[in-house]
CSV table of C-alpha atoms in Angstrom, one decimal:
chain,number,residue,atom,x,y,z
A,1,MET,CA,-55.4,-68.3,45.4
A,2,THR,CA,-56.1,-67.9,49.1
A,3,PRO,CA,-53.9,-65.6,51.2
A,4,SER,CA,-52.5,-68.8,52.8
A,5,ALA,CA,-51.7,-70.3,49.3
A,6,ARG,CA,-49.9,-67.2,48.3
A,7,ILE,CA,-47.7,-67.3,51.3
A,8,GLN,CA,-46.9,-71.0,50.7
A,9,ALA,CA,-46.0,-70.0,47.1
A,10,VAL,CA,-43.7,-67.3,48.5
A,11,ILE,CA,-41.9,-69.9,50.7
A,12,GLU,CA,-41.5,-72.3,47.8
A,13,ILE,CA,-40.2,-69.6,45.5
A,14,LEU,CA,-37.7,-68.5,48.1
A,15,GLN,CA,-36.5,-72.0,48.5
A,16,GLY,CA,-36.0,-72.2,44.7
A,17,LEU,CA,-34.1,-68.9,44.6
A,18,ASN,CA,-31.6,-70.3,47.1
A,19,HIS,CA,-30.5,-72.8,44.4
A,20,THR,CA,-30.1,-70.5,41.4
A,21,ASP,CA,-28.3,-67.4,40.2
A,22,GLN,CA,-31.3,-66.5,38.0
A,23,PRO,CA,-32.5,-63.0,38.5
A,24,VAL,CA,-35.6,-62.8,40.7
A,25,ASP,CA,-37.8,-61.2,38.0
A,26,ARG,CA,-37.0,-64.0,35.5
A,27,TYR,CA,-37.5,-66.7,38.1
A,28,LEU,CA,-40.9,-65.2,38.9
A,29,ARG,CA,-41.8,-65.1,35.2
A,30,ASP,CA,-40.9,-68.7,34.8
A,31,TRP,CA,-42.8,-69.7,37.9
A,32,ALA,CA,-45.9,-67.9,36.6
A,33,ARG,CA,-45.7,-69.8,33.3
A,34,ALA,CA,-45.5,-73.1,35.2
A,35,HIS,CA,-48.4,-72.2,37.6
A,36,ARG,CA,-51.1,-71.0,35.2
A,37,PHE,CA,-53.7,-71.2,38.0
A,38,ALA,CA,-52.2,-68.1,39.6
A,39,GLY,CA,-54.1,-65.1,38.5
A,40,SER,CA,-52.7,-61.6,37.8
A,41,LYS,CA,-53.5,-60.4,41.3
A,42,ASP,CA,-51.9,-63.6,42.8
A,43,ARG,CA,-48.7,-63.0,40.8
A,44,ALA,CA,-48.5,-59.4,41.7
A,45,SER,CA,-49.0,-60.1,45.4
A,46,ILE,CA,-46.4,-62.9,45.4
A,47,GLY,CA,-43.9,-60.9,43.4
A,48,GLU,CA,-44.2,-57.9,45.6
A,49,ARG,CA,-43.6,-60.0,48.8
A,50,ILE,CA,-40.6,-61.7,47.3
A,51,PHE,CA,-39.0,-58.4,46.4
A,52,ALA,CA,-39.9,-57.0,49.8
A,53,ILE,CA,-38.1,-59.9,51.4
A,54,GLU,CA,-35.1,-59.5,49.2
A,55,ARG,CA,-34.9,-55.8,50.0
A,56,HIS,CA,-35.2,-56.4,53.7
A,57,ARG,CA,-33.6,-59.9,54.1
A,58,ALA,CA,-31.1,-58.8,56.8
A,59,SER,CA,-33.7,-57.2,59.1
A,60,PHE,CA,-36.3,-60.0,58.5
A,61,ALA,CA,-33.7,-62.7,59.2
A,62,TRP,CA,-32.6,-60.8,62.3
A,63,ARG,CA,-36.2,-60.5,63.5
A,64,MET,CA,-36.8,-64.2,63.3
A,65,GLN,CA,-33.2,-65.3,64.0
A,66,SER,CA,-33.1,-67.3,60.7
A,67,GLU,CA,-32.8,-66.9,56.9
A,68,ASN,CA,-35.0,-69.9,56.4
A,69,PRO,CA,-37.6,-69.1,53.7
A,70,ARG,CA,-40.5,-69.8,56.0
A,71,MET,CA,-39.1,-67.5,58.7
A,72,LEU,CA,-38.5,-64.8,56.2
A,73,ALA,CA,-42.2,-65.1,55.1
A,74,ILE,CA,-43.3,-64.8,58.7
A,75,ALA,CA,-41.1,-61.7,59.2
A,76,SER,CA,-42.6,-60.1,56.1
A,77,LEU,CA,-46.1,-60.5,57.6
A,78,LEU,CA,-45.0,-59.2,60.9
A,79,ASN,CA,-43.6,-56.2,59.1
A,80,GLU,CA,-47.2,-55.6,57.9
A,81,ASN,CA,-48.4,-55.7,61.5
A,82,PHE,CA,-49.9,-59.2,61.3
A,83,ASP,CA,-50.5,-60.3,64.9
A,84,GLU,CA,-50.3,-63.9,66.3
A,85,ALA,CA,-54.0,-64.6,65.5
A,86,ALA,CA,-53.7,-63.4,61.9
A,87,LEU,CA,-50.5,-65.5,61.4
A,88,GLU,CA,-52.4,-68.6,62.8
A,89,ASN,CA,-55.0,-68.1,60.1
A,90,ILE,CA,-52.4,-68.0,57.4
A,91,PHE,CA,-50.3,-70.9,58.8
A,92,SER,CA,-53.3,-73.1,59.2
A,93,GLY,CA,-52.0,-76.4,57.9
A,94,GLU,CA,-55.0,-76.8,55.7
A,95,LYS,CA,-54.9,-77.6,52.0
A,96,TYR,CA,-52.5,-75.3,50.1
A,97,ALA,CA,-51.6,-73.5,53.3
A,98,PRO,CA,-48.3,-73.6,55.1
A,99,PRO,CA,-48.0,-75.9,58.1
A,100,LYS,CA,-49.0,-74.6,61.5
A,101,LEU,CA,-46.6,-72.4,63.5
A,102,SER,CA,-44.3,-74.4,65.8
A,103,GLU,CA,-43.9,-73.4,69.4
A,104,ASP,CA,-40.5,-72.0,68.7
A,105,GLU,CA,-41.9,-69.9,65.8
A,106,ARG,CA,-44.7,-68.7,68.0
A,107,ALA,CA,-42.3,-67.7,70.7
A,108,LEU,CA,-40.2,-65.6,68.2
A,109,VAL,CA,-43.4,-64.0,67.0
A,110,ILE,CA,-44.5,-63.0,70.4
A,111,VAL,CA,-41.2,-61.8,71.8
A,112,PRO,CA,-39.0,-59.9,69.3
A,113,PRO,CA,-35.3,-59.3,69.8
A,114,LYS,CA,-34.7,-56.7,72.5
A,115,GLU,CA,-31.2,-55.5,71.5
A,116,THR,CA,-30.5,-52.8,68.9
A,117,PRO,CA,-29.9,-54.3,65.4
A,118,PRO,CA,-26.3,-54.1,64.2
A,119,LEU,CA,-25.5,-51.6,61.5
A,120,TYR,CA,-25.5,-54.1,58.7
A,121,VAL,CA,-29.0,-55.1,59.7
A,122,GLN,CA,-30.2,-51.5,59.9
A,123,GLY,CA,-28.7,-50.9,56.5
A,124,GLU,CA,-29.9,-54.2,54.8
A,125,PHE,CA,-26.5,-55.1,53.4
A,126,PRO,CA,-24.1,-58.1,53.9
A,127,GLU,CA,-22.0,-57.8,57.0
A,128,PHE,CA,-18.7,-58.3,55.2
A,129,LEU,CA,-19.3,-55.1,53.2
A,130,GLN,CA,-19.7,-52.8,56.2
A,131,GLY,CA,-16.2,-51.4,55.9
A,132,GLU,CA,-16.4,-50.8,52.2
A,133,LEU,CA,-19.8,-49.1,52.4
A,134,ALA,CA,-18.9,-47.0,55.5
A,135,GLY,CA,-15.8,-45.9,53.7
A,136,ARG,CA,-17.8,-44.9,50.7
A,137,PHE,CA,-20.7,-43.1,52.4
A,138,GLY,CA,-19.6,-42.1,55.8
A,139,GLU,CA,-22.3,-40.5,57.9
A,140,ASN,CA,-24.7,-41.0,55.0
A,141,LEU,CA,-24.4,-44.8,55.1
A,142,LEU,CA,-27.9,-45.5,56.4
A,143,PRO,CA,-29.7,-43.0,54.2
A,144,GLU,CA,-27.9,-44.3,51.2
A,145,MET,CA,-28.7,-47.9,52.1
A,146,ALA,CA,-32.4,-47.0,52.6
A,147,ALA,CA,-32.4,-45.4,49.2
A,148,LEU,CA,-30.8,-48.5,47.7
A,149,ALA,CA,-33.7,-50.6,49.2
A,150,GLU,CA,-36.4,-48.5,47.5
A,151,ARG,CA,-38.1,-49.3,44.2
A,152,ALA,CA,-36.3,-47.7,41.3
A,153,PRO,CA,-38.0,-45.5,38.7
A,154,VAL,CA,-37.9,-46.3,35.0
A,155,ASP,CA,-35.3,-44.3,33.1
A,156,LEU,CA,-35.3,-44.0,29.3
A,157,ARG,CA,-32.6,-42.6,27.0
A,158,VAL,CA,-34.0,-40.9,23.9
A,159,ASN,CA,-32.4,-42.2,20.7
A,160,THR,CA,-31.4,-38.9,19.0
A,161,LEU,CA,-30.9,-40.8,15.7
A,162,LYS,CA,-34.7,-41.0,15.4
A,163,ALA,CA,-36.3,-38.6,17.8
A,164,THR,CA,-36.1,-35.6,20.2
A,165,ARG,CA,-36.8,-35.8,23.9
A,166,GLU,CA,-39.7,-33.5,23.4
A,167,ASP,CA,-41.3,-35.8,20.8
A,168,VAL,CA,-40.9,-38.9,23.0
A,169,LEU,CA,-42.2,-37.1,26.1
A,170,GLN,CA,-45.3,-36.0,24.3
A,171,GLN,CA,-46.0,-39.6,23.0
A,172,LEU,CA,-45.6,-41.1,26.5
A,173,ARG,CA,-47.8,-38.5,28.1
A,174,GLU,CA,-50.5,-39.0,25.5
A,175,GLN,CA,-50.4,-42.7,26.5
A,176,GLY,CA,-50.9,-41.8,30.2
A,177,TYR,CA,-47.4,-42.1,31.6
A,178,GLY,CA,-46.2,-39.6,34.2
A,179,ALA,CA,-43.1,-39.0,32.1
A,180,ASN,CA,-40.8,-36.1,32.9
A,181,PRO,CA,-37.3,-35.0,31.7
A,182,ALA,CA,-34.5,-36.6,33.7
A,183,ARG,CA,-32.8,-34.3,36.2
A,184,TYR,CA,-29.3,-34.2,34.7
A,185,SER,CA,-29.1,-36.2,31.5
A,186,PRO,CA,-30.3,-34.0,28.5
A,187,LEU,CA,-31.4,-37.3,26.8
A,188,GLY,CA,-33.2,-38.8,29.7
A,189,ILE,CA,-36.8,-39.4,30.6
A,190,ARG,CA,-38.0,-40.6,34.0
A,191,ILE,CA,-41.2,-42.5,34.7
A,192,PRO,CA,-42.2,-43.3,38.3
A,193,PRO,CA,-42.2,-46.9,39.4
A,194,GLY,CA,-45.5,-48.7,39.2
A,195,GLU,CA,-47.0,-46.9,36.2
A,196,GLY,CA,-47.3,-49.9,33.9
A,197,SER,CA,-43.8,-49.6,32.7
A,198,ALA,CA,-43.7,-53.2,31.5
A,199,ALA,CA,-45.9,-52.2,28.7
A,200,LEU,CA,-43.3,-49.7,27.5
A,201,SER,CA,-41.2,-52.6,26.1
A,202,LYS,CA,-44.1,-53.4,23.8
A,203,SER,CA,-45.0,-49.9,22.8
A,204,GLU,CA,-44.8,-48.6,19.3
A,205,ALA,CA,-42.2,-46.0,20.3
A,206,PHE,CA,-39.9,-48.6,21.7
A,207,GLU,CA,-40.4,-51.0,18.7
A,208,ASN,CA,-39.6,-48.1,16.4
A,209,GLY,CA,-36.3,-47.4,18.3
A,210,LEU,CA,-37.2,-44.0,19.7
A,211,PHE,CA,-35.8,-44.9,23.1
A,212,GLU,CA,-33.8,-47.4,25.1
A,213,PHE,CA,-34.1,-48.4,28.8
A,214,GLN,CA,-31.1,-47.0,30.6
A,215,ASP,CA,-30.6,-45.6,34.0
A,216,GLU,CA,-29.8,-41.9,34.1
A,217,SER,CA,-26.4,-42.6,35.7
A,218,ALA,CA,-25.4,-44.8,32.8
A,219,GLN,CA,-26.5,-42.1,30.4
A,220,ILE,CA,-24.3,-39.6,32.2
A,221,ALA,CA,-21.4,-42.1,31.9
A,222,SER,CA,-22.0,-42.4,28.2
A,223,LEU,CA,-22.0,-38.6,27.8
A,224,LEU,CA,-18.7,-38.3,29.7
A,225,CYS,CA,-17.1,-40.5,27.0
A,226,ASP,CA,-17.5,-37.4,24.7
A,227,ALA,CA,-17.7,-39.6,21.6
A,228,LYS,CA,-17.7,-37.5,18.4
A,229,PRO,CA,-18.5,-38.2,14.8
A,230,GLY,CA,-15.7,-39.9,12.9
A,231,MET,CA,-14.1,-41.5,16.0
A,232,ARG,CA,-13.0,-45.1,16.3
A,233,VAL,CA,-14.5,-46.3,19.5
A,234,LEU,CA,-14.2,-49.7,21.3
A,235,ASP,CA,-16.7,-50.9,23.9
A,236,LEU,CA,-14.5,-53.6,25.4
A,237,ALA,CA,-17.1,-55.3,27.6
A,238,ALA,CA,-20.2,-54.3,25.8
A,239,GLY,CA,-22.7,-56.9,27.1
A,240,ALA,CA,-26.0,-56.2,25.3
A,241,GLY,CA,-24.7,-52.9,24.1
A,242,GLY,CA,-26.6,-50.2,25.9
A,243,LYS,CA,-23.6,-47.9,25.9
A,244,SER,CA,-22.6,-48.8,22.4
A,245,LEU,CA,-26.0,-47.6,21.2
A,246,ALA,CA,-25.6,-44.4,23.2
A,247,LEU,CA,-22.1,-43.8,21.7
A,248,ALA,CA,-23.3,-44.4,18.1
A,249,ALA,CA,-26.1,-41.9,18.6
A,250,ALA,CA,-23.7,-39.3,20.0
A,251,MET,CA,-21.5,-39.9,16.9
A,252,ASN,CA,-24.5,-39.3,14.7
A,253,ASN,CA,-23.8,-42.7,13.0
A,254,GLU,CA,-20.4,-41.3,11.7
A,255,GLY,CA,-17.3,-43.3,12.5
A,256,GLU,CA,-17.0,-46.8,14.0
A,257,VAL,CA,-18.2,-48.4,17.3
A,258,GLU,CA,-16.7,-51.8,17.9
A,259,ALA,CA,-18.4,-53.9,20.5
A,260,ARG,CA,-16.7,-56.8,22.1
A,261,ASP,CA,-17.9,-59.3,24.7
A,262,ILE,CA,-17.1,-62.9,25.6
A,263,ARG,CA,-20.8,-63.7,25.6
A,264,ALA,CA,-21.9,-64.3,22.0
A,265,ALA,CA,-25.6,-64.2,23.0
A,266,ALA,CA,-25.2,-60.7,24.3
A,267,LEU,CA,-23.7,-59.5,21.1
A,268,GLU,CA,-26.5,-61.2,19.1
A,269,GLN,CA,-29.0,-59.2,21.3
A,270,LEU,CA,-27.0,-56.0,20.5
A,271,ALA,CA,-27.3,-56.6,16.8
A,272,LYS,CA,-31.1,-56.7,17.1
A,273,ARG,CA,-31.1,-53.6,19.3
A,274,ALA,CA,-28.8,-51.7,16.9
A,275,SER,CA,-31.1,-52.6,14.0
A,276,ARG,CA,-34.1,-51.2,15.8
A,277,ALA,CA,-32.2,-48.1,16.8
A,278,GLY,CA,-30.8,-47.5,13.4
A,279,ALA,CA,-27.3,-47.5,14.7
A,280,SER,CA,-25.5,-48.6,11.6
A,281,ILE,CA,-21.9,-48.0,12.7
A,282,ILE,CA,-21.8,-50.7,15.4
A,283,ARG,CA,-19.7,-53.7,14.6
A,284,THR,CA,-19.1,-56.9,16.6
A,285,THR,CA,-16.2,-58.2,14.4
A,286,GLU,CA,-12.9,-57.7,16.2
A,287,THR,CA,-10.3,-55.5,14.5
A,288,ALA,CA,-6.9,-54.1,15.4
A,289,GLY,CA,-6.4,-50.9,17.4
A,290,PRO,CA,-5.6,-48.3,18.2
A,291,PHE,CA,-8.8,-46.5,19.1
A,292,ASP,CA,-9.6,-42.9,19.9
A,293,LEU,CA,-11.8,-44.0,22.8
A,294,VAL,CA,-11.9,-47.3,24.7
A,295,LEU,CA,-14.8,-47.8,27.1
A,296,VAL,CA,-14.4,-50.5,29.9
A,297,ASP,CA,-17.9,-50.9,31.4
A,298,ALA,CA,-16.5,-53.6,33.6
A,299,PRO,CA,-18.3,-56.6,35.2
A,300,CYS,CA,-18.8,-55.8,38.9
A,301,SER,CA,-20.8,-56.6,42.0
A,302,GLY,CA,-23.8,-54.7,40.7
A,303,SER,CA,-24.1,-53.0,44.1
A,304,GLY,CA,-25.3,-49.8,42.5
A,305,THR,CA,-28.3,-51.7,41.1
A,306,TRP,CA,-29.6,-53.2,44.4
A,307,ARG,CA,-32.8,-51.2,43.9
A,308,ARG,CA,-33.6,-53.2,40.8
A,309,GLN,CA,-32.0,-56.5,41.7
A,310,PRO,CA,-31.9,-56.7,45.5
A,311,GLU,CA,-31.0,-60.4,45.4
A,312,LEU,CA,-27.5,-59.4,44.2
A,313,LYS,CA,-26.4,-58.2,47.6
A,314,TRP,CA,-27.1,-61.5,49.2
A,315,ARG,CA,-25.5,-63.5,46.4
A,316,LEU,CA,-22.2,-61.5,46.7
A,317,THR,CA,-19.4,-63.2,48.5
A,318,GLN,CA,-15.8,-62.0,49.4
A,319,ALA,CA,-14.4,-64.5,46.9
A,320,ARG,CA,-16.8,-63.3,44.2
A,321,LEU,CA,-15.9,-59.7,44.8
A,322,ALA,CA,-12.2,-60.5,44.7
A,323,GLN,CA,-12.7,-62.2,41.3
A,324,PHE,CA,-14.5,-59.1,40.0
A,325,THR,CA,-11.6,-56.8,41.0
A,326,ARG,CA,-9.1,-59.1,39.3
A,327,THR,CA,-11.2,-59.1,36.1
A,328,GLN,CA,-11.4,-55.3,36.3
A,329,ASP,CA,-7.7,-55.0,36.5
A,330,GLU,CA,-7.3,-57.4,33.6
A,331,LEU,CA,-9.7,-55.4,31.4
A,332,LEU,CA,-8.0,-52.1,32.2
A,333,ALA,CA,-4.6,-53.5,31.3
A,334,ARG,CA,-6.0,-54.9,28.0
A,335,ALA,CA,-7.7,-51.6,27.2
A,336,ALA,CA,-4.5,-49.6,27.9
A,337,VAL,CA,-2.7,-51.0,24.8
A,338,LEU,CA,-5.6,-50.3,22.5
A,339,VAL,CA,-5.8,-46.5,23.2
A,340,ARG,CA,-4.1,-44.3,20.6
A,341,PRO,CA,-1.7,-41.6,21.9
A,342,GLY,CA,-3.8,-38.6,22.8
A,343,GLY,CA,-6.9,-40.9,23.1
A,344,ARG,CA,-9.0,-41.7,26.1
A,345,LEU,CA,-9.9,-44.7,28.3
A,346,VAL,CA,-13.2,-44.5,30.2
A,347,TYR,CA,-13.7,-46.9,33.1
A,348,ALA,CA,-17.2,-47.5,34.5
A,349,THR,CA,-19.0,-49.8,36.9
A,350,CYS,CA,-22.5,-50.1,38.3
A,351,SER,CA,-20.9,-50.4,41.7
A,352,VAL,CA,-20.7,-48.1,44.8
A,353,LEU,CA,-17.7,-50.0,46.3
A,354,PRO,CA,-14.4,-48.2,46.4
A,355,CYS,CA,-12.5,-51.5,45.9
A,356,GLU,CA,-14.1,-51.7,42.4
A,357,ASN,CA,-13.8,-48.1,41.6
A,358,GLU,CA,-11.3,-45.6,43.0
A,359,ARG,CA,-8.9,-48.3,44.1
A,360,ARG,CA,-8.9,-49.9,40.7
A,361,ILE,CA,-8.0,-46.6,39.1
A,362,ALA,CA,-5.3,-45.9,41.6
A,363,ALA,CA,-3.8,-49.4,40.9
A,364,PHE,CA,-4.0,-48.9,37.2
A,365,LEU,CA,-2.3,-45.4,37.3
A,366,GLY,CA,0.5,-46.9,39.4
A,367,THR,CA,1.4,-49.2,36.6
A,368,HIS,CA,0.5,-47.0,33.6
A,369,PRO,CA,2.1,-43.6,34.3
A,370,ARG,CA,1.4,-42.3,30.8
A,371,PHE,CA,-2.3,-42.1,31.7
A,372,SER,CA,-3.8,-39.3,33.7
A,373,VAL,CA,-7.3,-38.5,35.1
A,374,LEU,CA,-9.4,-35.9,33.3
A,375,PRO,CA,-11.7,-34.4,36.0
A,376,ALA,CA,-15.2,-35.4,35.2
A,377,ALA,CA,-16.8,-32.2,36.5
A,378,GLY,CA,-14.9,-30.1,34.0
A,379,LEU,CA,-15.6,-32.5,31.1
A,380,TRP,CA,-19.3,-32.4,31.9
A,381,ARG,CA,-19.4,-28.6,31.8
A,382,ASP,CA,-17.6,-28.6,28.5
A,383,ILE,CA,-19.8,-31.3,27.0
A,384,THR,CA,-23.2,-30.1,28.2
A,385,SER,CA,-22.7,-26.5,29.3
A,386,GLN,CA,-24.5,-27.4,32.5
A,387,PRO,CA,-23.3,-27.5,36.1
A,388,ALA,CA,-21.9,-30.8,37.2
A,389,PRO,CA,-24.4,-33.2,39.0
A,390,PRO,CA,-23.8,-34.1,42.6
A,391,GLY,CA,-21.1,-36.8,43.0
A,392,MET,CA,-19.1,-35.4,40.1
A,393,GLY,CA,-15.6,-34.2,40.8
A,394,GLU,CA,-12.4,-35.9,39.8
A,395,PHE,CA,-14.7,-38.9,39.0
A,396,PHE,CA,-18.4,-39.4,38.7
A,397,ALA,CA,-19.7,-41.4,41.7
A,398,ALA,CA,-23.5,-41.6,41.7
A,399,SER,CA,-25.9,-43.1,44.3
A,400,PRO,CA,-29.6,-43.1,44.8
A,401,TYR,CA,-29.6,-40.9,47.9
A,402,LEU,CA,-27.1,-38.4,46.4
A,403,THR,CA,-28.2,-38.3,42.7
A,404,GLY,CA,-31.5,-40.1,42.6
A,405,THR,CA,-30.0,-42.6,40.2
A,406,ASP,CA,-28.6,-46.1,40.4
A,407,GLY,CA,-25.1,-46.3,42.0
A,408,PHE,CA,-22.5,-45.8,39.3
A,409,PHE,CA,-18.8,-44.9,38.9
A,410,THR,CA,-17.0,-43.3,35.9
A,411,ALA,CA,-13.4,-42.3,35.5
A,412,VAL,CA,-12.0,-40.7,32.3
A,413,LEU,CA,-8.3,-41.2,31.6
A,414,ALA,CA,-6.2,-39.6,28.9
A,415,LEU,CA,-3.1,-41.2,27.3
A,416,GLN,CA,-0.2,-38.9,26.9
A,417,ASP,CA,0.3,-37.9,23.2
A,418,GLY,CA,3.8,-38.9,22.1
């Protein structure tokens, strides 16, 4: 493909993404299958530009005064220091190339906005979230948002049912990966972005269940559950079961992990993952409580994962966020009656927004006075004998700038015994 044809493809893909909730990476995969003429370099170039636009949509739209896909594509080229002449070559109107620049487009290219961009543009986030994010991060708002716009590393959780971290590190290094121990999780391995990590999912070590893909912040949340052999554990919103697998390993396959989710397909995926991991205590058949531990890994905005799925921030609306908080309250209320006296309820989200995190816990405690917060920092020291990571105090509140992980929140609550 010519450079012009690649840009035209970018514009068409952006138009398609405006009409779907499909994740960008899956949409790009499906596009590539339907456009076999696009070579590997073409696909890589197109994909990188699409992700760059999603990461910087606010500033690109502000630069060109429009979120039109064509305008966003132009802004992405301007961001790479393309001048008017270079843009004219790309937007030539020839076969497979985008139509020529209009006079209005040319004027915007030549004369950029003179005023200072508003805060939400500088931070690359939806304007309606400014209050939430400023309340969460304060003076670190822009550094945190910059970190959330970077490419994320690949984090792995070693499956201790089958391997040690040292063994997996050695295997990965022998295969040429720049693998290193995670900074905080004793089970974690980190691989820098762009090191051929896609091949990891086809590797022998993965197929043999030696590791799972899981961000370090989620590994920390799983460890804070403090699941022990012999427990009855409920993962109430399990999804595809990443934390169910981590809990089963922590329990050394002794006890019971019940995984529930309204999505049957996700539970089917969990069954396959559990088989590969050798996690024999995971069940998806619903049984009666009570449970020693109930984990609510609640559906949320996904704001903590914007490094990996930048499109999520532009798809989030006030109405959708309000629905998430209602669902979170409902799940906490359901979980409360399933915890045995003396047991624990762990609430987690992959969000950095206080309305989904601290305020949900405050609302829950206001209606469930028999529950109390177990400070995460003390639990971490007891569980790992290590100092608490940054962001860990009463709760665990991770973020890329602070902890170098995805954004994540975890609260551990204890139910009064008797």
